[in-house]
Tab-separated table of C-alpha atoms in Angstrom:
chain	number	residue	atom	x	y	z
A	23	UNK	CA	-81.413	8.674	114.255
A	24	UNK	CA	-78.145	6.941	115.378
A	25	UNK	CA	-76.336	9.397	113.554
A	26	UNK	CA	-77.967	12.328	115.353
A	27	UNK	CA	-77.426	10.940	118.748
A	28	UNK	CA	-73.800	10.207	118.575
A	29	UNK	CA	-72.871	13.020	116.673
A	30	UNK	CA	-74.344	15.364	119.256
A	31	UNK	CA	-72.372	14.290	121.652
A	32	UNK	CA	-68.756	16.088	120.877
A	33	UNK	CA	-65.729	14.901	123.119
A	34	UNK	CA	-65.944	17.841	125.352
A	35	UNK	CA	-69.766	16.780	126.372
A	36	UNK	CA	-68.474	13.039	126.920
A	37	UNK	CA	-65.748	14.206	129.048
A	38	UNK	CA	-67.590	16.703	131.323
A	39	UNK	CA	-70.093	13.389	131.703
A	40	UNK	CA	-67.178	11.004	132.790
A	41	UNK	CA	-65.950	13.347	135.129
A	42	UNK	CA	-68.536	14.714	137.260
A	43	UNK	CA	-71.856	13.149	135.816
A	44	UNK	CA	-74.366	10.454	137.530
A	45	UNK	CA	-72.779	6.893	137.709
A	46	UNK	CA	-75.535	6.264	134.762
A	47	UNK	CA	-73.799	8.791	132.436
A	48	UNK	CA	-70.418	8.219	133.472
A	49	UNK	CA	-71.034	4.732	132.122
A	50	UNK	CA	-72.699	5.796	128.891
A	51	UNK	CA	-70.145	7.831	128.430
A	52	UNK	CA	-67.141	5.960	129.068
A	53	UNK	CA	-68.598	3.810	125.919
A	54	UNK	CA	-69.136	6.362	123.680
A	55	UNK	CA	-66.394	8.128	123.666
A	56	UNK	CA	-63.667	5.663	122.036
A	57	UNK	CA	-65.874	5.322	118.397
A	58	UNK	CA	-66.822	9.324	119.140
A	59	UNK	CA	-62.811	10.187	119.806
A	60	UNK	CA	-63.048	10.040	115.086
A	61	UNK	CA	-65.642	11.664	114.593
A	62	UNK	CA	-65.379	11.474	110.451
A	63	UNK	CA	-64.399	7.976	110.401
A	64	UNK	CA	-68.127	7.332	113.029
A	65	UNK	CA	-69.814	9.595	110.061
A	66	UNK	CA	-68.895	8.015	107.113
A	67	UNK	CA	-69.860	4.621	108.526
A	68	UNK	CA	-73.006	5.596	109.188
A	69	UNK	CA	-74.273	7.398	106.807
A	70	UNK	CA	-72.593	4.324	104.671
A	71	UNK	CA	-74.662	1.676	106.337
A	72	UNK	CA	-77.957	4.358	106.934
A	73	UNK	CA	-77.574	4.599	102.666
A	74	UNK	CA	-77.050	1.160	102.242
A	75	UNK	CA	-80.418	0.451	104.141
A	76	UNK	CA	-82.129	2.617	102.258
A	77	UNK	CA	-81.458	1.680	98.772
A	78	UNK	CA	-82.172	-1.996	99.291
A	79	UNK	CA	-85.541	-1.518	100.822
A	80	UNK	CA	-87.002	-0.813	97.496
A	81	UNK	CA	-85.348	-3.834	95.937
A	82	UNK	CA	-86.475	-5.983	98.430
A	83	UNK	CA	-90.430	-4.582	98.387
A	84	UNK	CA	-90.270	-4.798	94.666
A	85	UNK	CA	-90.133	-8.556	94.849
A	86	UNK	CA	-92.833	-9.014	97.486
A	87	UNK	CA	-95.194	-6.512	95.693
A	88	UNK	CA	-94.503	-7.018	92.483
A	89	UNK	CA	-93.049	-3.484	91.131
A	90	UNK	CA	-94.680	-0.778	90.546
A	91	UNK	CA	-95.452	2.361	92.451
A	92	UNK	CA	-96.408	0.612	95.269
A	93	UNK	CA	-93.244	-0.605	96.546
A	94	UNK	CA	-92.146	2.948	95.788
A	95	UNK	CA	-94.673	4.766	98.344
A	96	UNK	CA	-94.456	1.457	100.979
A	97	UNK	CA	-90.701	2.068	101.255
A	98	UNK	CA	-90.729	5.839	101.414
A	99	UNK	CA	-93.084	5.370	103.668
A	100	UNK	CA	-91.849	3.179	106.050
A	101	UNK	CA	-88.354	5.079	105.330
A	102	UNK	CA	-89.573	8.189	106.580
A	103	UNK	CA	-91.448	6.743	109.803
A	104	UNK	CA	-89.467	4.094	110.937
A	105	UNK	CA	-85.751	5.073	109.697
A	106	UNK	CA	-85.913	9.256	109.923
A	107	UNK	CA	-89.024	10.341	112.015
A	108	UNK	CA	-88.975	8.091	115.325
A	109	UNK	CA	-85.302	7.443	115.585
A	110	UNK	CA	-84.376	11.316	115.230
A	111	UNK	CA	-87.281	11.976	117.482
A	112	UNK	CA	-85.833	9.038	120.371
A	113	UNK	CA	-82.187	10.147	119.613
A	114	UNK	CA	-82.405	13.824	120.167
A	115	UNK	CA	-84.587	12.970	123.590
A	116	UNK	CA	-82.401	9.938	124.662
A	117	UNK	CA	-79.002	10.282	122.681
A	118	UNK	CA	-76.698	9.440	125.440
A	119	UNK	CA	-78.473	6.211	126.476
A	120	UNK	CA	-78.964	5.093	122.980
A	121	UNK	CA	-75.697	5.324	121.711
A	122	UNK	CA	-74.036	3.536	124.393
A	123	UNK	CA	-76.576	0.532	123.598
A	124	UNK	CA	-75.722	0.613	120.192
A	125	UNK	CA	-72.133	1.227	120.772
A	126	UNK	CA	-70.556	-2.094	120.175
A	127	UNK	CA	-72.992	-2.468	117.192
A	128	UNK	CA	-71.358	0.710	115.660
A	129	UNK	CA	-68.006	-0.736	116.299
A	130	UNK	CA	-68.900	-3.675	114.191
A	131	UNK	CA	-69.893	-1.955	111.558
A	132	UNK	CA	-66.902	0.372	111.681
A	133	UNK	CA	-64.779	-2.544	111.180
A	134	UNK	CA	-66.903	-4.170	108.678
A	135	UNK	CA	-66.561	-1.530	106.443
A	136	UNK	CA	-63.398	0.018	107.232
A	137	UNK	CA	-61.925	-0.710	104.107
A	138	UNK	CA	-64.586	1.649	102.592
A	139	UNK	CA	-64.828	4.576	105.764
A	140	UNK	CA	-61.453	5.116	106.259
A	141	UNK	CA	-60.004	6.750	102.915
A	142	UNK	CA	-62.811	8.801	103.488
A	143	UNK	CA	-62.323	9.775	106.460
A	144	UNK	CA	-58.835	10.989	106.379
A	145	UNK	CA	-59.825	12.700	103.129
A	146	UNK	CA	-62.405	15.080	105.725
A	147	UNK	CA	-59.911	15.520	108.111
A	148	UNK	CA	-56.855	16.539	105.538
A	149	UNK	CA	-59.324	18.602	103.887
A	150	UNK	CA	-61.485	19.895	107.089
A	151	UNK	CA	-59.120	19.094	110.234
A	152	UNK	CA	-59.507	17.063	112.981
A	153	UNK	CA	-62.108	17.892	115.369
A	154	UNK	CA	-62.210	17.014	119.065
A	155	UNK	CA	-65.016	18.824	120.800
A	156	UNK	CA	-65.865	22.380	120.674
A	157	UNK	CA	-63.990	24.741	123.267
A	158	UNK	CA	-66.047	27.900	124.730
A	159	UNK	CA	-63.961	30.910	124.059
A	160	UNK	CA	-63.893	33.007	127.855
A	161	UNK	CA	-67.282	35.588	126.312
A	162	UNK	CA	-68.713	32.716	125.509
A	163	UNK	CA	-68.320	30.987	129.039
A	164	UNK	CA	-69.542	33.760	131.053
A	165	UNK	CA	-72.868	34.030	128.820
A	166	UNK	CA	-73.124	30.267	129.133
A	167	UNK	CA	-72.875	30.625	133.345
A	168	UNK	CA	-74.940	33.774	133.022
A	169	UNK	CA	-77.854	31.622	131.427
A	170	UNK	CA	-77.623	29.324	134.538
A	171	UNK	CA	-78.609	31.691	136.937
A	172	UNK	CA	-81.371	30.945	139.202
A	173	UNK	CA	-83.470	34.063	137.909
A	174	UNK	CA	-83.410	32.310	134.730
A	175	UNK	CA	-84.493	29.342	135.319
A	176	UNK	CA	-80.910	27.416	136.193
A	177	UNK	CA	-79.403	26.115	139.688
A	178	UNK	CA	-76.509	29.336	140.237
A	179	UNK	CA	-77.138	31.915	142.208
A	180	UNK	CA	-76.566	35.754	141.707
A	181	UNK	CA	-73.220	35.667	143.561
A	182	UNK	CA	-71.915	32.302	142.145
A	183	UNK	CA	-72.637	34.082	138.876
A	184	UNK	CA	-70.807	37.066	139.804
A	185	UNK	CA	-67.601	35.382	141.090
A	186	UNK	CA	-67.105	32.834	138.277
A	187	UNK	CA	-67.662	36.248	135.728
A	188	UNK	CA	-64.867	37.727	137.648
A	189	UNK	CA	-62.563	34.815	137.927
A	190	UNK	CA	-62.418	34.593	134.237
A	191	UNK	CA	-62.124	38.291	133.864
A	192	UNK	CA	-59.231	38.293	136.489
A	193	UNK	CA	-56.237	37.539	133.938
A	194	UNK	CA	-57.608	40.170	131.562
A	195	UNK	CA	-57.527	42.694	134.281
A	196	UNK	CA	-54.138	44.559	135.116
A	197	UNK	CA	-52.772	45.843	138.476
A	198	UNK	CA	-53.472	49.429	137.673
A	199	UNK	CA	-57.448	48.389	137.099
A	200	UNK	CA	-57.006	47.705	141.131
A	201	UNK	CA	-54.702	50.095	142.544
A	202	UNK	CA	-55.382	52.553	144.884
A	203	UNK	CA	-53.722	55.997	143.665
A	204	UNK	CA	-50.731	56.899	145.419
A	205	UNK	CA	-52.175	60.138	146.389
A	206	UNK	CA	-55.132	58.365	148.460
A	207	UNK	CA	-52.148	55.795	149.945
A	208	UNK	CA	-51.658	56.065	154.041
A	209	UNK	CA	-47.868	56.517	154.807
A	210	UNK	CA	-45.311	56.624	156.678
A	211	UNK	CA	-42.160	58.713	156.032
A	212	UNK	CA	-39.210	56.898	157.573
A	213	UNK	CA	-37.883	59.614	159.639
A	214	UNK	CA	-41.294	59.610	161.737
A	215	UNK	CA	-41.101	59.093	165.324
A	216	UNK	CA	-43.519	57.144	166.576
A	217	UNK	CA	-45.027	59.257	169.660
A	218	UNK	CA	-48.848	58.802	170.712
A	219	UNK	CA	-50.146	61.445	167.858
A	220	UNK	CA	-48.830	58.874	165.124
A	221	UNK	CA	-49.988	55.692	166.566
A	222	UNK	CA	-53.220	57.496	167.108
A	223	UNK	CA	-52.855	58.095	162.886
A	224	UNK	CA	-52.513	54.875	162.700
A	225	UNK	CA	-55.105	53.674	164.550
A	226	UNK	CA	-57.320	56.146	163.207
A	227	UNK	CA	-55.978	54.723	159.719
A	228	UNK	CA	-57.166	51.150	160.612
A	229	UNK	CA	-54.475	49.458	158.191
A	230	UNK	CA	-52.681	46.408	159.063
A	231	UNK	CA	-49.990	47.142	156.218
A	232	UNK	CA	-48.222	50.649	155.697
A	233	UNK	CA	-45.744	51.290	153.297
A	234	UNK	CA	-42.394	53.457	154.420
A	235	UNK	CA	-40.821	56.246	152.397
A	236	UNK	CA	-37.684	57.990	152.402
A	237	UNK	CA	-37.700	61.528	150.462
A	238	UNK	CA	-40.382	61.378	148.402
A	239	UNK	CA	-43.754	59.410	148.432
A	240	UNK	CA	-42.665	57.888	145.340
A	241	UNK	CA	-39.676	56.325	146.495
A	242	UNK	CA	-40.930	52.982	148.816
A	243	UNK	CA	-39.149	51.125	150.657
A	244	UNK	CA	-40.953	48.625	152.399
A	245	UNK	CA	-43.640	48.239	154.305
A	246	UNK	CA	-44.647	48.216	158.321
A	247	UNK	CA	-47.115	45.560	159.673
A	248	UNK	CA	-49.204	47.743	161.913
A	249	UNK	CA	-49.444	44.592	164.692
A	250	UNK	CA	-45.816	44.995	164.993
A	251	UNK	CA	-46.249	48.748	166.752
A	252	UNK	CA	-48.366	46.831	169.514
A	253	UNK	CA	-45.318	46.466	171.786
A	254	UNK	CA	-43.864	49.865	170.787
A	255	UNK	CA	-43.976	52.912	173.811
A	256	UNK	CA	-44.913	55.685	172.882
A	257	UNK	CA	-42.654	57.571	175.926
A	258	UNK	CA	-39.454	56.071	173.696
A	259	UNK	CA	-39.995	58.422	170.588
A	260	UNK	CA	-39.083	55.506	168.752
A	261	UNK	CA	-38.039	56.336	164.911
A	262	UNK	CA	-39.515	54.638	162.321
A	263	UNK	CA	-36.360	53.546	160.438
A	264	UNK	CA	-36.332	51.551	163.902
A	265	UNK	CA	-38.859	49.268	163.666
A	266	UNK	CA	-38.717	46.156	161.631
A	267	UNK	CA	-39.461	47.001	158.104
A	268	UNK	CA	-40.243	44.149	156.039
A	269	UNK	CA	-39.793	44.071	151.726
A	270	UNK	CA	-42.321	45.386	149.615
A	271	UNK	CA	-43.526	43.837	146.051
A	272	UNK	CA	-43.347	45.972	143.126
A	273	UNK	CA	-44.935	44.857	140.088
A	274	UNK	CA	-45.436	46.904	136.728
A	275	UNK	CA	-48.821	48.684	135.803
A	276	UNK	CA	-49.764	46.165	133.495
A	277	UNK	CA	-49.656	43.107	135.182
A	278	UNK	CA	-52.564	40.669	135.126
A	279	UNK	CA	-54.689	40.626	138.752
A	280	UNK	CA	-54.258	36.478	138.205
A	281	UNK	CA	-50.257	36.704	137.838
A	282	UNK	CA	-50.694	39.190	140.700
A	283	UNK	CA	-52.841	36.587	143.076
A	284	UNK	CA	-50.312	33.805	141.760
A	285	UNK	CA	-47.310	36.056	143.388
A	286	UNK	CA	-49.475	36.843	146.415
A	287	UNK	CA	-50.099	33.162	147.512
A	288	UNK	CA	-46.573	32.711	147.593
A	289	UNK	CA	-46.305	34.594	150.951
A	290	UNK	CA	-43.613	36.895	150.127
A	291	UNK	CA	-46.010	39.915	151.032
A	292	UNK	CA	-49.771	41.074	150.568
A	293	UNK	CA	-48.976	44.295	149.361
A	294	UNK	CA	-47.145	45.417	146.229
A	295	UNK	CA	-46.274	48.886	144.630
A	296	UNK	CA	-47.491	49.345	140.902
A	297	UNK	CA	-45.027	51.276	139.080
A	298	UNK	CA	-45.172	52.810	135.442
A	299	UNK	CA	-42.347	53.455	132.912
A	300	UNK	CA	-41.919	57.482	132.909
A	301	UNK	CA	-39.266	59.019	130.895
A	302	UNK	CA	-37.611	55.725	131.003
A	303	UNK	CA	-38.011	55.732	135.092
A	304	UNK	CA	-39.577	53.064	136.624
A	305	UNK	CA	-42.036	55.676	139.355
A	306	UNK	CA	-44.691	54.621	141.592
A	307	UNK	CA	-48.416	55.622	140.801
A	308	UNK	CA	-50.020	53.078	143.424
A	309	UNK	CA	-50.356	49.928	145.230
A	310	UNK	CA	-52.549	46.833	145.356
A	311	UNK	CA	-53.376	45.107	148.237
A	312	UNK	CA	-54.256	41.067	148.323
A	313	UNK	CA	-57.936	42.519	149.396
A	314	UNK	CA	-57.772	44.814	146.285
A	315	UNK	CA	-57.990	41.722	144.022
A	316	UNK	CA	-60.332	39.846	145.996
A	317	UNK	CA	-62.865	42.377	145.313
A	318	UNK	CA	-61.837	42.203	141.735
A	319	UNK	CA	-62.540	38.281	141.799
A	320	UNK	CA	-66.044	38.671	143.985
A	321	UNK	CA	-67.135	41.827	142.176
A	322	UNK	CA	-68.172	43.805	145.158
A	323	UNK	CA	-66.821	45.961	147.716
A	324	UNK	CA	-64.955	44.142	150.861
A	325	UNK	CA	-65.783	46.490	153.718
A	326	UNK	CA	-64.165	46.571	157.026
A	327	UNK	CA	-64.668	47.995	160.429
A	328	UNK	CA	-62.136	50.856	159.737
A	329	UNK	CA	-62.352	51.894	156.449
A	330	UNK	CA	-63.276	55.032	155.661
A	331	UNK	CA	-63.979	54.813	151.987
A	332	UNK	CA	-66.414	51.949	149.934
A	333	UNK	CA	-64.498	53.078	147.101
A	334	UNK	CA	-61.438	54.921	147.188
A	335	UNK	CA	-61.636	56.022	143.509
A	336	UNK	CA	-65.148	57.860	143.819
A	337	UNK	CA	-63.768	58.730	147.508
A	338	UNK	CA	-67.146	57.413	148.543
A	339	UNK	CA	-67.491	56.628	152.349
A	340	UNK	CA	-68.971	54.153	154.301
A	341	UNK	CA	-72.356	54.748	156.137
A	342	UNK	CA	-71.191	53.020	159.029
A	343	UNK	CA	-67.226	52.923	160.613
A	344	UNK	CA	-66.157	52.092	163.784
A	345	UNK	CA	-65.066	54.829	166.165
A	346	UNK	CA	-61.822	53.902	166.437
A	347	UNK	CA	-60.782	57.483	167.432
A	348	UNK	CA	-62.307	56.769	171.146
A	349	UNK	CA	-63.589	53.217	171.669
A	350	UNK	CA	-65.239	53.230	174.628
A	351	UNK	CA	-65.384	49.577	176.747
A	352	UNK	CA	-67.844	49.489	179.180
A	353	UNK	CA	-67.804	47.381	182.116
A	354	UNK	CA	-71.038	45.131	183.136
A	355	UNK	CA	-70.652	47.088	186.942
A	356	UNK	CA	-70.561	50.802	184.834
A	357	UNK	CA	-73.451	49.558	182.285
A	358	UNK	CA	-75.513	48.942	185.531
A	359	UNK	CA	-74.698	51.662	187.410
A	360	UNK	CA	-75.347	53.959	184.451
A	361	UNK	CA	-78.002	52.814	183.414
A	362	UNK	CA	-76.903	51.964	179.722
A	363	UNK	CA	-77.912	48.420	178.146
A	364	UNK	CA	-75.358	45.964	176.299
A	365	UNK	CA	-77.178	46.935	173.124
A	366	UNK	CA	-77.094	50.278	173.163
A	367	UNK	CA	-72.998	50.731	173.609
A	368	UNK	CA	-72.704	48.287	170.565
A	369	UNK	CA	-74.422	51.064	168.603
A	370	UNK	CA	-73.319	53.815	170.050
A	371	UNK	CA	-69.857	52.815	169.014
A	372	UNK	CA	-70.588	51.171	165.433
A	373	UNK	CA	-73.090	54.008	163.778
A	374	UNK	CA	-71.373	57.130	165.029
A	375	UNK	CA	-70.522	59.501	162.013
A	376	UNK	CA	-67.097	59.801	160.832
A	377	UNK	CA	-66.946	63.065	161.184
A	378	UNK	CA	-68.397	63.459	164.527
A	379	UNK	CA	-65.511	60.752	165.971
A	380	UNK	CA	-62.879	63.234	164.333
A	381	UNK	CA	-64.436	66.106	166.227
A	382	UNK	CA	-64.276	64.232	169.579
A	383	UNK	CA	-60.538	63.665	168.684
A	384	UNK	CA	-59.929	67.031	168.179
A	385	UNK	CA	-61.406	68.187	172.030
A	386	UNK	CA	-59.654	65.334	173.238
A	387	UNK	CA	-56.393	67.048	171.637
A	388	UNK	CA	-57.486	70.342	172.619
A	389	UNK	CA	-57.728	69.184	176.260
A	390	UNK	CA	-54.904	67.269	176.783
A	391	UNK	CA	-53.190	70.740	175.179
A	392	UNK	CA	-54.559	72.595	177.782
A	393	UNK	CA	-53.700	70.131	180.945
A	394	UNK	CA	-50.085	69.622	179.508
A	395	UNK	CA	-48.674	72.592	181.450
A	396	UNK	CA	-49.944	71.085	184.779
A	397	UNK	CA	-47.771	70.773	187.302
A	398	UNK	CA	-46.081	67.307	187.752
A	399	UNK	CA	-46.095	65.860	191.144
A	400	UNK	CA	-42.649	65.943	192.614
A	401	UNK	CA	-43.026	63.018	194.599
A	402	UNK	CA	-44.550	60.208	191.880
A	403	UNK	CA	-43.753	62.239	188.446
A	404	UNK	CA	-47.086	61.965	187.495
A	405	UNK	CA	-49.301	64.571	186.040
A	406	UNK	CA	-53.076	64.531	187.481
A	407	UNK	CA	-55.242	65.281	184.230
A	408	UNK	CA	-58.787	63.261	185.247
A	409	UNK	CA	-60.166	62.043	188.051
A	410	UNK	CA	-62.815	58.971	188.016
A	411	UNK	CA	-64.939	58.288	191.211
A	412	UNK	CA	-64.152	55.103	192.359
A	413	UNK	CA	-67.587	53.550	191.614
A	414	UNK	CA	-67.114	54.288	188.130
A	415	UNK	CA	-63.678	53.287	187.719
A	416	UNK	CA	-63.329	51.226	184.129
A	417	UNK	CA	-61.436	48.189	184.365
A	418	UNK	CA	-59.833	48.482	181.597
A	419	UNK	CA	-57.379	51.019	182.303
A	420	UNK	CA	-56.607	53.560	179.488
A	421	UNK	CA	-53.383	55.199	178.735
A	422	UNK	CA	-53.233	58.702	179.140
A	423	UNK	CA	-50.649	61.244	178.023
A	424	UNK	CA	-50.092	64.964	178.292
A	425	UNK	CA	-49.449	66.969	174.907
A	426	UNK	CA	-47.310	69.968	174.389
A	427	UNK	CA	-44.780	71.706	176.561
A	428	UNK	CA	-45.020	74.739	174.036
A	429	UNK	CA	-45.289	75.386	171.051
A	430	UNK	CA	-41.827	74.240	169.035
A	431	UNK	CA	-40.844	71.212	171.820
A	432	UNK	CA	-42.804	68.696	172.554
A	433	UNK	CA	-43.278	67.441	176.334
A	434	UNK	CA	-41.743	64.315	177.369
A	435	UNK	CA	-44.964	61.977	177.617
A	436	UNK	CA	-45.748	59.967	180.508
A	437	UNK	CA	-48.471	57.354	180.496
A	438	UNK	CA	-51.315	57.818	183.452
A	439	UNK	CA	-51.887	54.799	185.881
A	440	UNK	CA	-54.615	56.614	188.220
A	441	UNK	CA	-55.180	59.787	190.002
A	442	UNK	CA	-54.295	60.594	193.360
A	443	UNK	CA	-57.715	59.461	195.585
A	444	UNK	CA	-57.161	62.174	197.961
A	445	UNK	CA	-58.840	64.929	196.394
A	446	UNK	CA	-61.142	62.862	194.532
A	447	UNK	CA	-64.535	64.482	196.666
A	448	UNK	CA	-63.269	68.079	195.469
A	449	UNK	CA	-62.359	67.223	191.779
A	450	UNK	CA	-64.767	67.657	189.217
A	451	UNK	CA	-64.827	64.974	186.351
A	452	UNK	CA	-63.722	66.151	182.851
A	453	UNK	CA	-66.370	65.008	180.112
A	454	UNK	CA	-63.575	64.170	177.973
A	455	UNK	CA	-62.073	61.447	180.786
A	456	UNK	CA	-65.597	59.398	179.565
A	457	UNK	CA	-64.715	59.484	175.869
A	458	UNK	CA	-61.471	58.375	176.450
């Protein structure tokens, strides 16, 4: 039975135990494991003494009954209950706790009859190697944490299962297993001016990274942080190749996600271009965002209040996007006066359809194209487009601009502040002054 116990426990049980079991197993362990550590050398000594034991029972009963074939079924007997049956039957129930009371008995014995065990022993491991605990191969792991989940009887649940799957599946995973396609990629070309239709891209876009390219989509150059456009004017027609533009990554298509997450965590940028040897060219087919391979590592979709897509391969969208096209804020004073409630502007802005938000874009466009030939005001160069009654005002003032001059030059664009109150009782309101 001793031999059962002990050898049961391997090196990589005993460790586990030490390191994050109860205080009561850490202990157990911690005694185990030196006479476990040679495994062949704990064998041999037992099954030395265990045969030892065995053969001199009969002797010994053959005196005190005389010969015979009673001493011959006594000791069997007695062999079978008291040496193989109950031990092996304790041992395989209470192994751990066992063999660290009989631990410095076993050490005794190993050194009483080491003259004997050891030859032995190195003969098993020359001829079968040394063994120090059996190590789970990575398909063998995940089956091992899928067995733990809570729907089958363990203590994990469905997403701890989930995550530690794709954690060890991460290093056998490569960049272009992650990548978006370059075709689906947002970008900017670096000769873009930034005016109010390309921030309003970019907004509409609802990226916080975009990469920059010069000629050809395939040729990046870097990358633009959309929170550094916040201070940009729109009125400057500043150029792209203007604004900071900070280094992209560029990694090859066969990268591991875990090398990838490695060079991410180093802060040098959260975005990185996959390329792919083409006719001995290095070209771009993609990039991979930080976000890309933390959905690799939980194994679900990360979904945001401005993306478009749940998965830009199957160019499947989202059911619900923020209308970032025309957010409208709401005072407490307008809410009242209106008659709307807190909750119903919250989902009024959060479940309209995509496609709906692109059509109120597009009359917002269409309007501003039809206003932008009014006449400026000589006296404050400022073009009167809406007009808001003064009990309705919104706080938070928007920035209005007028659109096209004609049709090949655009109109220098000036932002609104408020229109003149002295035709306010004769102006009617535009619907579209409410969307904005």
């Amino acid at each position: 039975g001793l031999t059962l116990g002990l050898m049961s426990l391997d090196e990589t049980n005993l460790t586990i135990l030490i390191n994050s079991g109860t205080p009561e197993q850490r202990k157990y362990a911690s005694l185990i494991l030196p006479i476990r550590k040679n495994g062949h050398l704990l064998l041999v000594t037992l099954l030395l003494t265990n045969t030892l034991i065995n053969e001199s029972l009969p002797i010994f009963l053959d005196s005190v009954f005389g010969g015979g074939y009673i001493a011959i079924f006594v000791s069997t007997g007695l062999i079978l209950v008291f040496g193989e049956v109950i031990p092996q039957s304790i041992c395989a129930r209470h192994g751990l706790r066992i063999g660290a009371f009989f631990a410095w008995p076993v050490r005794v014995l190993i050194y009483a009859t080491y003259i004997i065990t050891y030859p032995i022993a190195k003969g098993l491991d020359w001829l079968l190697g040394e063994h120090h605990g059996y190590m789970y191969r990575r398909a063998e792991l995940k089956e091992l944490v899928a067995i733990h989940e809570a729907t089958k009887g363990g203590s994990l649940t469905t997403d701890e299962v989930t995550i530690i799957k794709g954690a060890l599946d991460l290093s056998e995973k490569s960049a272009n297993h992650a990548m978006t396609d370059l075709k689906h990629v947002f970008m900017l070309n670096i000769d873009s001016i930034l005016d109010t239709f390309v921030l309003s891209d970019i907004v509409r876009a609802g990226h916080s990274r975009i990469p920059v390219f010069e000629n050809e989509r395939t040729n990046i150059i870097g990358v633009l942080l959309a929170k550094s456009l916040i201070m940009v004017d729109p009125n400057a027609f500043t150029p792209v190749r203007d604004v900071k533009i900070y280094k992209i990554l560029s990694v090859t298509h066969d990268t591991s996600l875990f090398d990838l997450l490695n060079t991410f965590q180093e802060g040098a940028c959260h975005m990185t271009v996959v390329t792919e040897n083409i006719d001995g060219q290095s070209v771009a087919t993609g990039v991979v965002t930080l976000e890309d391979v933390i959905e690799e590592l939980i194994q679900e979709e990360i979904i945001d209040e401005t993306d478009v897509y749940s998965d830009v391969v199957t160019r499947t969208k989202v059911t619900r996007a923020l209308n970032l096209a025309g957010i409208k804020r709401i005072s407490k004073s307008r809410m009242n006066s209106t008659g709307a409630t807190p909750g119903s502007v919250g989902k009024d802005t959060e479940t309209t359809p995509l496609k709906q938000q692109d059509k109120r874009l597009l009359a917002v466009q269409d309007r501003l194209r039809q206003l932008g030939s009014a006449t400026p005001d000589p006296c404050t160069r400022r073009t009167k487009l809406f007009t808001t009654p003064k009990e309705e005002a919104d706080p938070l003032k928007f920035t209005r601009f007028t659109s096209f001059q004609n049709a090949k030059e655009r109109q220098h664009l000036r932002p609104f502040a408020e229109a003149d109150r002295e035709d306010d009782s004769g102006s009617d309101h535009s619907p579209i002054a409410g969307s904005l």
